[in-house]
C-alpha positions as a Python dict, from the first residue, in 0.01 Angstrom:
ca = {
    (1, 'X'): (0, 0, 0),
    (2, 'X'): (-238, -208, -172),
    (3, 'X'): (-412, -502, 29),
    (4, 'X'): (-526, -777, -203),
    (5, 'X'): (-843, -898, -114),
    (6, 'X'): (-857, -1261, 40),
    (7, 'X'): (-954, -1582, -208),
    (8, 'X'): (-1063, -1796, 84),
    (9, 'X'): (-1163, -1642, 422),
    (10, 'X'): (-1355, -1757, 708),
    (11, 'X'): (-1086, -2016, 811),
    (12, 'X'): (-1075, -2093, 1171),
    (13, 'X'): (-723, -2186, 1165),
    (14, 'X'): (-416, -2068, 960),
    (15, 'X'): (-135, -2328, 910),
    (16, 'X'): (-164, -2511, 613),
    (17, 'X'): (-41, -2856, 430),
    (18, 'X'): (-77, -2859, 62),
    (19, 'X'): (-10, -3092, -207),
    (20, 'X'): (-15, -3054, -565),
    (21, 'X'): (-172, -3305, -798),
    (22, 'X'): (-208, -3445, -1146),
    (23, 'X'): (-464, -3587, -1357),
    (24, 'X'): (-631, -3634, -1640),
    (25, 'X'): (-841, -3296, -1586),
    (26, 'X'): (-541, -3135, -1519),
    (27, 'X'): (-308, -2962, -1239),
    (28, 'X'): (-460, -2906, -890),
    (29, 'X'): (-364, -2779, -578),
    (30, 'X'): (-525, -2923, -253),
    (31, 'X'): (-503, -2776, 121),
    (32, 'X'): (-525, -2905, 467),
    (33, 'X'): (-540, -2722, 801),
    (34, 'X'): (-716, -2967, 1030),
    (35, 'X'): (-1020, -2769, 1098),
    (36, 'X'): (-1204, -2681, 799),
    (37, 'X'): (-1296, -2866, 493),
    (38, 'X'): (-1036, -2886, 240),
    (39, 'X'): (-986, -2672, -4),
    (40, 'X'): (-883, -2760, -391),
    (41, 'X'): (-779, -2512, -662),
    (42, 'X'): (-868, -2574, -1002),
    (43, 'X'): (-599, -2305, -1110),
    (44, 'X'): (-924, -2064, -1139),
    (45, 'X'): (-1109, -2078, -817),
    (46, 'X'): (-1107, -2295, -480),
    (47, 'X'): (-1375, -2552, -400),
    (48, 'X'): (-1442, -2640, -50),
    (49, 'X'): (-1413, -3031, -43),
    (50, 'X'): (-1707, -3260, 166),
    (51, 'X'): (-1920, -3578, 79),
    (52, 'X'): (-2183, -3369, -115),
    (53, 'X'): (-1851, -3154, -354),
    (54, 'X'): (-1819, -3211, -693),
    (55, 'X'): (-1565, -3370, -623),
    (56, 'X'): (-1693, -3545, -297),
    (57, 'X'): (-1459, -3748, -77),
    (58, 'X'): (-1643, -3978, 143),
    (59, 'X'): (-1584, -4207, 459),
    (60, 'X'): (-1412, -3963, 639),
    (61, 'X'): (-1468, -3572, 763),
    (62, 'X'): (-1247, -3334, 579),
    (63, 'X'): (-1226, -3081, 846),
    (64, 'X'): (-1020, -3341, 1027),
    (65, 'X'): (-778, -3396, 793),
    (66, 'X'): (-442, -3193, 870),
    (67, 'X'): (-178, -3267, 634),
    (68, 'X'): (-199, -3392, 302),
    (69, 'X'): (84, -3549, 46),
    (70, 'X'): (114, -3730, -289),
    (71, 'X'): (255, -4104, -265),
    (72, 'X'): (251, -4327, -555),
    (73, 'X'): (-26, -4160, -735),
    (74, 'X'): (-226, -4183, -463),
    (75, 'X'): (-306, -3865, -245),
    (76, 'X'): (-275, -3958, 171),
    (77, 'X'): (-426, -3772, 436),
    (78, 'X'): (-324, -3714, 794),
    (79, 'X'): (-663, -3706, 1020),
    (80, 'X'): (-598, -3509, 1308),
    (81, 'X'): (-565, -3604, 1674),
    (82, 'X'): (-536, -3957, 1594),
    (83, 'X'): (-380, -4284, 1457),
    (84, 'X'): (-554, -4276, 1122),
    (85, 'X'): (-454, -4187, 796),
    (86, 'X'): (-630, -4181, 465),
    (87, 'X'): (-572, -4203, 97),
    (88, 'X'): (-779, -4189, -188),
    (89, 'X'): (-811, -4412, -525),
    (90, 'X'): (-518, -4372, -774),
    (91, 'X'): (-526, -4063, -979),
    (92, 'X'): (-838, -3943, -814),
    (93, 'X'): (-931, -3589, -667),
    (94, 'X'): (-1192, -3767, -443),
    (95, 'X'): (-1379, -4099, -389),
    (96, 'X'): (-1417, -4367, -100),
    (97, 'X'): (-1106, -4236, 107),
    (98, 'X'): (-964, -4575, 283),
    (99, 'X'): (-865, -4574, 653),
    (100, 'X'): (-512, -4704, 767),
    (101, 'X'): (-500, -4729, 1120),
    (102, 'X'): (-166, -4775, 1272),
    (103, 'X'): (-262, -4755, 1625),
    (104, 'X'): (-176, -5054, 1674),
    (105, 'X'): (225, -5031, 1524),
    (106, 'X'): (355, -4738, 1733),
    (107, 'X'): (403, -4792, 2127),
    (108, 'X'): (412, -4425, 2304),
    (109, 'X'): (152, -4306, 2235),
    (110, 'X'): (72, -3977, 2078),
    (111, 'X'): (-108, -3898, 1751),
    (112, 'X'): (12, -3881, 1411),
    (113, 'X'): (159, -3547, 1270),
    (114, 'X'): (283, -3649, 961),
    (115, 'X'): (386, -3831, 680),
    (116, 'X'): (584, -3831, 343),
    (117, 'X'): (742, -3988, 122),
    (118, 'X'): (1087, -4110, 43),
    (119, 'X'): (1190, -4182, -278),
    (120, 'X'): (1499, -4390, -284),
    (121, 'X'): (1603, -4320, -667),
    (122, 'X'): (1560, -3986, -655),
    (123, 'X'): (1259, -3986, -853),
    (124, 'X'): (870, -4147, -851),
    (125, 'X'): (883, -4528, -897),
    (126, 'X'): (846, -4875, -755),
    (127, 'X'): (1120, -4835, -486),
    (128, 'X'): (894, -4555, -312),
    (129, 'X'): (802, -4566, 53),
    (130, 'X'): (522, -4416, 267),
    (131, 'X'): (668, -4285, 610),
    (132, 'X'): (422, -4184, 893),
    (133, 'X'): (522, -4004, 1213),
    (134, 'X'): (399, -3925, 1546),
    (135, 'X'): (436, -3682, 1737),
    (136, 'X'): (630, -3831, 1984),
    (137, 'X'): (900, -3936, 1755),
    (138, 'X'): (789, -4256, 1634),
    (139, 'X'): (852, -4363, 1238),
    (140, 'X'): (716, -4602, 1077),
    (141, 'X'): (749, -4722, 688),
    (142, 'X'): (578, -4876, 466),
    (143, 'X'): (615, -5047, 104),
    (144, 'X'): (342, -5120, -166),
    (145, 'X'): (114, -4932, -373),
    (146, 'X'): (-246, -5011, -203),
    (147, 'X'): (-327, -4966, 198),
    (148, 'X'): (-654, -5206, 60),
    (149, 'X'): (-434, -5497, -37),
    (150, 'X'): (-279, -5708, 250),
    (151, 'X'): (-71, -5805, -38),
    (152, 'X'): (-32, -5491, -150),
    (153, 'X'): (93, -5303, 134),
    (154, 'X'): (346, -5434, 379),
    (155, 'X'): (514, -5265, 729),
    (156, 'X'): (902, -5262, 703),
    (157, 'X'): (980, -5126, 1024),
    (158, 'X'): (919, -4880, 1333),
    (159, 'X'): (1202, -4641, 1410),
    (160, 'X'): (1278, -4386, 1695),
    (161, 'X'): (1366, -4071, 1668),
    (162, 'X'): (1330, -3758, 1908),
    (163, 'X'): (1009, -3526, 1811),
    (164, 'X'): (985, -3345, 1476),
    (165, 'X'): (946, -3002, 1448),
    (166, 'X'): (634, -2975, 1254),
    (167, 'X'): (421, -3148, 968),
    (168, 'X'): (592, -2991, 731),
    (169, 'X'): (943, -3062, 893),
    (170, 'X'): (1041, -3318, 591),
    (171, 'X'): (1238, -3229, 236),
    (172, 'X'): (1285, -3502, -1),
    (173, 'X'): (1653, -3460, -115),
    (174, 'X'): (1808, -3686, -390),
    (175, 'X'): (1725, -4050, -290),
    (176, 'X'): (1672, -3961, 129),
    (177, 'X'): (1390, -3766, 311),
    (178, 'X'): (1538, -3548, 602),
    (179, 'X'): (1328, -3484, 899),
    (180, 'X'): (1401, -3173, 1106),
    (181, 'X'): (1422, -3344, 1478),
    (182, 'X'): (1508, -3201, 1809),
    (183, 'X'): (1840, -3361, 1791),
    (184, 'X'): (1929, -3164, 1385),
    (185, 'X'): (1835, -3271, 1044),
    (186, 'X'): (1817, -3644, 1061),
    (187, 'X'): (1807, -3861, 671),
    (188, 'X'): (1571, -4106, 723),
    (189, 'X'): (1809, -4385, 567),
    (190, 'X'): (1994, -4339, 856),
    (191, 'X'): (1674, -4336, 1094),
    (192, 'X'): (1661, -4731, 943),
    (193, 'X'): (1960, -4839, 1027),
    (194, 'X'): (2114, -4642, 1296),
    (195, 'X'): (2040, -4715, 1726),
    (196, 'X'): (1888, -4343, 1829),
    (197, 'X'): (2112, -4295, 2069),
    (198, 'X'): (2364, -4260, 1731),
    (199, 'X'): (2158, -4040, 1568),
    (200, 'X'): (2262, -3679, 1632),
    (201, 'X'): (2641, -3791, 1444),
    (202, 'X'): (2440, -3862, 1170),
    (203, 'X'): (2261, -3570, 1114),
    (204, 'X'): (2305, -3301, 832),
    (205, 'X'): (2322, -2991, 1095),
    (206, 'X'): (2599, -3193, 1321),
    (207, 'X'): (2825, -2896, 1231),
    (208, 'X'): (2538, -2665, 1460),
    (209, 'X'): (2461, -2882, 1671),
    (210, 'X'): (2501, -2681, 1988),
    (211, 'X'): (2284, -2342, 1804),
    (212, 'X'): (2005, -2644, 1653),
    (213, 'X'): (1967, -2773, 2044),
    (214, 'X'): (1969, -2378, 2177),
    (215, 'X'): (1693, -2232, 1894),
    (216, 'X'): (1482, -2591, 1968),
    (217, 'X'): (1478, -2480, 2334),
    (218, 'X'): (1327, -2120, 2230),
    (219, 'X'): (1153, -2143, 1914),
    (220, 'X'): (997, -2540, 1994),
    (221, 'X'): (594, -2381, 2047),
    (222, 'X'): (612, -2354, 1652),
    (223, 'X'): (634, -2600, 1346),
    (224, 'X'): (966, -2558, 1214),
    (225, 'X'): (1031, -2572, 767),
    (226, 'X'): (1315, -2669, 540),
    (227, 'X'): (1292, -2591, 187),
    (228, 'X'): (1623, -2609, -93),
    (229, 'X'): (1679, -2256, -281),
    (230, 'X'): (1882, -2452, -575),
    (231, 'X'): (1872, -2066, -807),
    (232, 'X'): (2095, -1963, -474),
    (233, 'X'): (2225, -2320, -404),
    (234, 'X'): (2098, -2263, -28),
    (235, 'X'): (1886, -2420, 203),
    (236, 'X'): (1680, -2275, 437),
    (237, 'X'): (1569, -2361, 838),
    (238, 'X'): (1277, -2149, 937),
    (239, 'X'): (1349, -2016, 1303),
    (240, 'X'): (1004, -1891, 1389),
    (241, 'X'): (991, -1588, 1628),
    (242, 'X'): (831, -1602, 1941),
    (243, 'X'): (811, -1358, 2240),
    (244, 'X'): (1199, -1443, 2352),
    (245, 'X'): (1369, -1587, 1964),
    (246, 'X'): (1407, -1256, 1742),
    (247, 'X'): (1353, -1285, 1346),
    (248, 'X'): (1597, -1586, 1179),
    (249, 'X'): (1671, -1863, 1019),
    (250, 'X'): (1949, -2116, 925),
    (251, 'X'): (2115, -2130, 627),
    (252, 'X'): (2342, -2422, 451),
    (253, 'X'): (2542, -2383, 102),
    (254, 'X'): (2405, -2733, -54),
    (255, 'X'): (2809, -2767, -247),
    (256, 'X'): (3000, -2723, 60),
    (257, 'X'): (2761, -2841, 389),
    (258, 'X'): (2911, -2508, 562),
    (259, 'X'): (2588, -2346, 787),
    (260, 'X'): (2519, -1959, 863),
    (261, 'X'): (2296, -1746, 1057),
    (262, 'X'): (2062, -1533, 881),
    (263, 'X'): (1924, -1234, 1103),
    (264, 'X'): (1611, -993, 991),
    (265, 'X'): (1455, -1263, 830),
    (266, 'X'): (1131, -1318, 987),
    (267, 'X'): (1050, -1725, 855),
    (268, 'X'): (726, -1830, 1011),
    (269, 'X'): (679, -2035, 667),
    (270, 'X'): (831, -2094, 367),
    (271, 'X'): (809, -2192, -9),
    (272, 'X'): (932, -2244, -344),
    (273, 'X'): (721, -2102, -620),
    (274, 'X'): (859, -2056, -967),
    (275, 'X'): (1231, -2123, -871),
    (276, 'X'): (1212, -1790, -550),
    (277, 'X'): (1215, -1869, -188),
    (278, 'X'): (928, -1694, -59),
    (279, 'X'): (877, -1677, 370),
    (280, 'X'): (574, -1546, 554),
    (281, 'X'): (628, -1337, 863),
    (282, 'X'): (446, -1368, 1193),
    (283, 'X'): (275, -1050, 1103),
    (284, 'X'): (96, -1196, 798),
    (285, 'X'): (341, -1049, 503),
    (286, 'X'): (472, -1268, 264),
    (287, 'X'): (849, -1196, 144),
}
């Protein structure tokens, strides 16, 4: 009955990336939504992040910047609406933020919605790779450690796949990264060596393929989430509700691959804090 009083308000829009970061100083959390500044958490309080913060980033507006994730040390930026993204010095909070533009590797147009990063040993290392996608489908990956450096920083390929179903529509799992696609749960080593036309056989949900195609056809106005419950050994498809999809979500036993439906459960969002699944309604609880 009690409502907890909000640490950040004022936002003029809701749907947030985040990222958590180390350094020297310490463990920080940073937030991106697109439209307002972002936001970094000290563990104590939040600090709204510009050119003039303490720590500043410069060389690009924060407000624009929609999704946010950690790739070799670095942190990278998504600036909405467009075909720029941005990352900032190694191990830094803030600092000169350096534009890569990729307008001119993808072909059909669109903007960027997100990116990631796929770790093919399973862990962080040299063998990393920085993906970027559009969001009409288009992937494209990179290798190196520095978007500065020509020699640094080098495209391996562009890749087609249908549309993902949100910026946060990507789980790094063992030495893949699966993006949640209209056509199921695609790995993107297969995304790199596979025609598109082949790519629904390949995907993880193949088994539900005709309920992943029917609950893309009601639920597509919303970003879709994936997140692993290992304490449970599930993993969990957020099925947001909209005026015609009811409240629920798919669920897969990581041993066996065998899918279920999950009614009642209301998964506009999701997370894993502390080893619980936690899932936000559309009516602003958190579960």
């Amino acid at each position: 009955s009690v409502v907890p009083s909000p640490d950040i308000s004022g936002q003029s829009a809701g749907y947030y990336s985040s990222a958590q970061f180390s350094t020297v100083g310490g463990e920080f959390l940073y937030i991106a939504n697109g439209s307002d500044k972002l936001k970094l958490f000290n563990g104590t309080s939040w600090l709204a992040i510009d050119n003039a913060s303490v720590p500043a980033i410069t060389g690009v507006t924060t407000s624009t910047l929609s999704h946010v994730w950690v790739y070799r040390n670095r942190l990278f930026f998504i600036q909405s609406g467009s075909m720029y993204a941005w990352c900032l010095p190694v191990n830094s909070l803030g600092g000169a933020a350096t534009q890569i533009s990729l307008a001119g590797v993808f072909q059909n147009g669109g903007s960027l919605l997100t990116g990631g990063t796929w770790s093919m040993d399973a862990g962080d290392g040299i063998d990393d790779r920085c993906v970027f996608i559009t969001d009409q489908g288009e992937v494209a990956v990179y290798e190196g450690a520095d978007p500065g450096d020509p020699n640094d920083w080098r495209l391996q390929g562009r890749y087609d796949i249908t549309p993902v179903l949100g910026k946060k529509a990507l789980m790094p799992v063992g030495g893949d990264l699966l993006i949640l696609t209209e056509d199921g749960i695609v790995p993107i080593s297969q995304v790199v060596t596979k025609d598109p036309a082949a790519l629904s056989l390949a995907a993880v949900s193949r088994n539900i393929e005709p309920d992943w195609r029917r609950e893309v056809l009601a639920r597509n106005g919303k970003p879709w989430e994936f997140i692993k419950f290992p304490r449970y050994n599930m993993g969990i498809v957020s099925l947001p509700v909209t005026s015609t999809a009811p409240a629920a979500c798919f669920v897969v036993n990581l041993e066996t691959g065998a899918w279920a439906d999950y009614t009642g459960w209301d998964t506009n969002c999701l997370v894993l804090h502390n080893k619980w699944a936690y899932f936000g309604t559309s009516t602003g609880k958190v579960m």
